[in-house]
PDB file of C-alpha atoms and ligand atoms in Angstrom:
ATOM      1  CA  UNK A   1    -142.516-132.149  74.648  1.00 44.00           C
ATOM      2  CA  UNK A   2    -139.861-130.111  72.964  1.00 51.00           C
ATOM      3  CA  UNK A   3    -140.580-128.063  69.875  1.00 56.00           C
ATOM      4  CA  UNK A   4    -137.285-128.548  68.097  1.00 55.00           C
ATOM      5  CA  UNK A   5    -136.873-132.213  68.976  1.00 53.00           C
ATOM      6  CA  UNK A   6    -140.395-132.515  67.673  1.00 50.00           C
ATOM      7  CA  UNK A   7    -139.773-130.766  64.370  1.00 54.00           C
ATOM      8  CA  UNK A   8    -141.135-132.931  61.610  1.00 51.00           C
ATOM      9  CA  UNK A   9    -138.382-134.191  59.344  1.00 53.00           C
ATOM     10  CA  UNK A  10    -139.223-134.183  55.691  1.00 56.00           C
ATOM     11  CA  UNK A  11    -139.507-137.890  54.842  1.00 53.00           C
ATOM     12  CA  UNK A  12    -139.403-137.042  51.122  1.00 53.00           C
ATOM     13  CA  UNK A  13    -136.290-134.873  51.198  1.00 58.00           C
ATOM     14  CA  UNK A  14    -134.446-136.940  48.588  1.00 59.00           C
ATOM     15  CA  UNK A  15    -137.491-138.418  46.912  1.00 58.00           C
ATOM     16  CA  UNK A  16    -138.150-137.215  43.342  1.00 56.00           C
ATOM     17  CA  UNK A  17    -141.784-138.218  43.849  1.00 59.00           C
ATOM     18  CA  UNK A  18    -142.063-135.874  46.809  1.00 56.00           C
ATOM     19  CA  UNK A  19    -145.732-134.869  46.849  1.00 55.00           C
ATOM     20  CA  UNK A  20    -144.672-131.445  48.099  1.00 52.00           C
ATOM     21  CA  UNK A  21    -142.715-130.861  44.885  1.00 48.00           C
ATOM     22  CA  UNK A  22    -146.020-130.289  43.123  1.00 49.00           C
ATOM     23  CA  UNK A  23    -146.545-127.196  45.187  1.00 46.00           C
ATOM     24  CA  UNK A  24    -145.629-123.905  43.589  1.00 49.00           C
ATOM     25  CA  UNK A  25    -143.959-122.653  46.736  1.00 50.00           C
ATOM     26  CA  UNK A  26    -141.116-124.928  47.788  1.00 52.00           C
ATOM     27  CA  UNK A  27    -140.861-123.108  51.099  1.00 53.00           C
ATOM     28  CA  UNK A  28    -143.930-125.124  52.030  1.00 58.00           C
ATOM     29  CA  UNK A  29    -143.409-128.125  54.241  1.00 63.00           C
ATOM     30  CA  UNK A  30    -145.546-131.148  54.856  1.00 74.00           C
ATOM     31  CA  UNK A  31    -148.721-130.209  56.693  1.00 82.00           C
ATOM     32  CA  UNK A  32    -148.722-130.873  60.395  1.00 89.00           C
ATOM     33  CA  UNK A  33    -150.612-133.790  61.780  1.00 93.00           C
ATOM     34  CA  UNK A  34    -153.311-132.873  64.295  1.00 95.00           C
ATOM     35  CA  UNK A  35    -151.071-134.300  67.031  1.00 97.00           C
ATOM     36  CA  UNK A  36    -148.141-132.107  65.985  1.00 95.00           C
ATOM     37  CA  UNK A  37    -150.428-129.102  65.856  1.00 96.00           C
ATOM     38  CA  UNK A  38    -151.593-129.740  69.429  1.00 97.00           C
ATOM     39  CA  UNK A  39    -148.023-130.298  70.638  1.00 97.00           C
ATOM     40  CA  UNK A  40    -146.743-127.083  69.070  1.00 96.00           C
ATOM     41  CA  UNK A  41    -149.745-125.115  70.343  1.00 97.00           C
ATOM     42  CA  UNK A  42    -148.925-126.368  73.826  1.00 97.00           C
ATOM     43  CA  UNK A  43    -145.277-125.428  73.391  1.00 97.00           C
ATOM     44  CA  UNK A  44    -146.278-121.969  72.184  1.00 97.00           C
ATOM     45  CA  UNK A  45    -148.317-121.463  75.350  1.00 97.00           C
ATOM     46  CA  UNK A  46    -145.343-122.643  77.412  1.00 97.00           C
ATOM     47  CA  UNK A  47    -142.964-120.256  75.668  1.00 97.00           C
ATOM     48  CA  UNK A  48    -145.260-117.375  76.507  1.00 97.00           C
ATOM     49  CA  UNK A  49    -145.335-118.516  80.145  1.00 97.00           C
ATOM     50  CA  UNK A  50    -141.548-118.917  80.199  1.00 97.00           C
ATOM     51  CA  UNK A  51    -141.118-115.380  78.887  1.00 97.00           C
ATOM     52  CA  UNK A  52    -143.508-114.048  81.518  1.00 96.00           C
ATOM     53  CA  UNK A  53    -141.773-115.667  84.504  1.00 96.00           C
ATOM     54  CA  UNK A  54    -138.165-115.850  83.288  1.00 97.00           C
ATOM     55  CA  UNK A  55    -137.646-112.549  81.485  1.00 96.00           C
ATOM     56  CA  UNK A  56    -137.887-110.629  84.779  1.00 96.00           C
ATOM     57  CA  UNK A  57    -135.068-112.926  85.977  1.00 96.00           C
ATOM     58  CA  UNK A  58    -132.883-111.845  83.056  1.00 97.00           C
ATOM     59  CA  UNK A  59    -133.445-114.962  80.953  1.00 97.00           C
ATOM     60  CA  UNK A  60    -133.924-114.027  77.318  1.00 95.00           C
ATOM     61  CA  UNK A  61    -134.644-117.393  75.770  1.00 95.00           C
ATOM     62  CA  UNK A  62    -133.696-121.036  75.461  1.00 95.00           C
ATOM     63  CA  UNK A  63    -130.862-122.895  73.812  1.00 93.00           C
ATOM     64  CA  UNK A  64    -130.753-126.334  72.253  1.00 89.00           C
ATOM     65  CA  UNK A  65    -127.953-128.601  71.198  1.00 89.00           C
ATOM     66  CA  UNK A  66    -128.860-128.959  67.560  1.00 86.00           C
ATOM     67  CA  UNK A  67    -128.989-132.541  66.298  1.00 88.00           C
ATOM     68  CA  UNK A  68    -128.070-131.483  62.778  1.00 88.00           C
ATOM     69  CA  UNK A  69    -124.943-129.438  63.376  1.00 89.00           C
ATOM     70  CA  UNK A  70    -124.269-130.394  67.051  1.00 89.00           C
ATOM     71  CA  UNK A  71    -123.865-126.726  67.932  1.00 87.00           C
ATOM     72  CA  UNK A  72    -125.916-124.797  70.418  1.00 88.00           C
ATOM     73  CA  UNK A  73    -128.667-122.644  68.978  1.00 86.00           C
ATOM     74  CA  UNK A  74    -130.062-119.745  70.964  1.00 89.00           C
ATOM     75  CA  UNK A  75    -133.608-118.518  70.595  1.00 90.00           C
ATOM     76  CA  UNK A  76    -135.175-115.487  72.175  1.00 92.00           C
ATOM     77  CA  UNK A  77    -138.695-116.022  73.441  1.00 94.00           C
ATOM     78  CA  UNK A  78    -140.146-113.965  70.600  1.00 92.00           C
ATOM     79  CA  UNK A  79    -138.213-115.916  67.982  1.00 89.00           C
ATOM     80  CA  UNK A  80    -139.373-119.208  69.480  1.00 91.00           C
ATOM     81  CA  UNK A  81    -142.965-118.009  69.475  1.00 94.00           C
ATOM     82  CA  UNK A  82    -142.655-116.681  65.920  1.00 91.00           C
ATOM     83  CA  UNK A  83    -141.193-119.989  64.726  1.00 89.00           C
ATOM     84  CA  UNK A  84    -144.025-121.899  66.330  1.00 92.00           C
ATOM     85  CA  UNK A  85    -146.666-119.610  64.871  1.00 93.00           C
ATOM     86  CA  UNK A  86    -145.054-119.977  61.434  1.00 91.00           C
ATOM     87  CA  UNK A  87    -145.066-123.741  61.819  1.00 90.00           C
ATOM     88  CA  UNK A  88    -148.721-123.701  62.843  1.00 93.00           C
ATOM     89  CA  UNK A  89    -149.412-121.663  59.691  1.00 91.00           C
ATOM     90  CA  UNK A  90    -147.588-124.333  57.633  1.00 86.00           C
ATOM     91  CA  UNK A  91    -144.768-121.936  56.908  1.00 85.00           C
ATOM     92  CA  UNK A  92    -141.148-122.923  57.120  1.00 76.00           C
ATOM     93  CA  UNK A  93    -139.714-122.088  60.523  1.00 69.00           C
ATOM     94  CA  UNK A  94    -136.217-120.575  60.299  1.00 65.00           C
ATOM     95  CA  UNK A  95    -134.712-122.995  62.801  1.00 59.00           C
ATOM     96  CA  UNK A  96    -131.106-122.169  61.966  1.00 59.00           C
ATOM     97  CA  UNK A  97    -131.508-118.437  61.923  1.00 58.00           C
ATOM     98  CA  UNK A  98    -128.883-117.224  64.399  1.00 58.00           C
ATOM     99  CA  UNK A  99    -129.733-114.731  67.058  1.00 58.00           C
ATOM    100  CA  UNK A 100    -127.831-111.464  67.224  1.00 64.00           C
ATOM    101  CA  UNK A 101    -124.769-112.375  69.298  1.00 76.00           C
ATOM    102  CA  UNK A 102    -126.578-114.131  72.117  1.00 84.00           C
ATOM    103  CA  UNK A 103    -125.190-113.955  75.635  1.00 91.00           C
ATOM    104  CA  UNK A 104    -125.148-117.665  76.648  1.00 92.00           C
ATOM    105  CA  UNK A 105    -125.531-116.808  80.319  1.00 95.00           C
ATOM    106  CA  UNK A 106    -128.954-115.380  79.544  1.00 96.00           C
ATOM    107  CA  UNK A 107    -130.298-118.555  77.965  1.00 96.00           C
ATOM    108  CA  UNK A 108    -131.518-121.736  79.643  1.00 97.00           C
ATOM    109  CA  UNK A 109    -132.520-125.175  78.448  1.00 96.00           C
ATOM    110  CA  UNK A 110    -136.136-126.026  77.769  1.00 96.00           C
ATOM    111  CA  UNK A 111    -136.032-128.469  80.704  1.00 96.00           C
ATOM    112  CA  UNK A 112    -134.757-125.768  83.019  1.00 97.00           C
ATOM    113  CA  UNK A 113    -137.572-123.459  81.946  1.00 97.00           C
ATOM    114  CA  UNK A 114    -140.104-126.258  82.507  1.00 96.00           C
ATOM    115  CA  UNK A 115    -138.734-126.913  85.971  1.00 96.00           C
ATOM    116  CA  UNK A 116    -138.764-123.234  86.807  1.00 95.00           C
ATOM    117  CA  UNK A 117    -142.364-122.881  85.696  1.00 93.00           C
ATOM    118  CA  UNK A 118    -143.329-125.889  87.822  1.00 92.00           C
ATOM    119  CA  UNK A 119    -141.668-124.323  90.836  1.00 92.00           C
ATOM    120  CA  UNK A 120    -143.401-120.993  90.298  1.00 86.00           C
ATOM    121  CA  UNK A 121    -146.856-122.480  89.796  1.00 78.00           C
ATOM    122  CA  UNK A 122    -146.611-124.566  92.984  1.00 74.00           C
ATOM    123  CA  UNK A 123    -145.972-121.574  95.174  1.00 59.00           C
TER     124      UNK A 123
HETATM  125 ZN1   ZN B   1    -128.116-126.588  63.750  1.00 50.26          ZN
END
């Protein structure tokens, strides 16, 4: 499961009857389903594990190829965790917020981090 691939798209984005438009705060997004909540909670735990085992190896975060702009986005562990906590609190996660000049060699893919964690936990 991958947090950003799993980001709920707003199905009402262009819908004038968007139920969310009745909310005062248009930063609000559609509430998470219980399944999404569980998935993101799991991912949040994973991110904390990744940071614990990978930061000592010089890995500062993960990068994704973004489906929206087809560029790579880099996220430090703390930013990932903060985004997930915001999402769990039904706040808008700043997915496109750029990191401060990331060093690409210090970022890995989510799959790499998963594989690394598997290797560590089997030792
Ligand atoms: Zn993007």
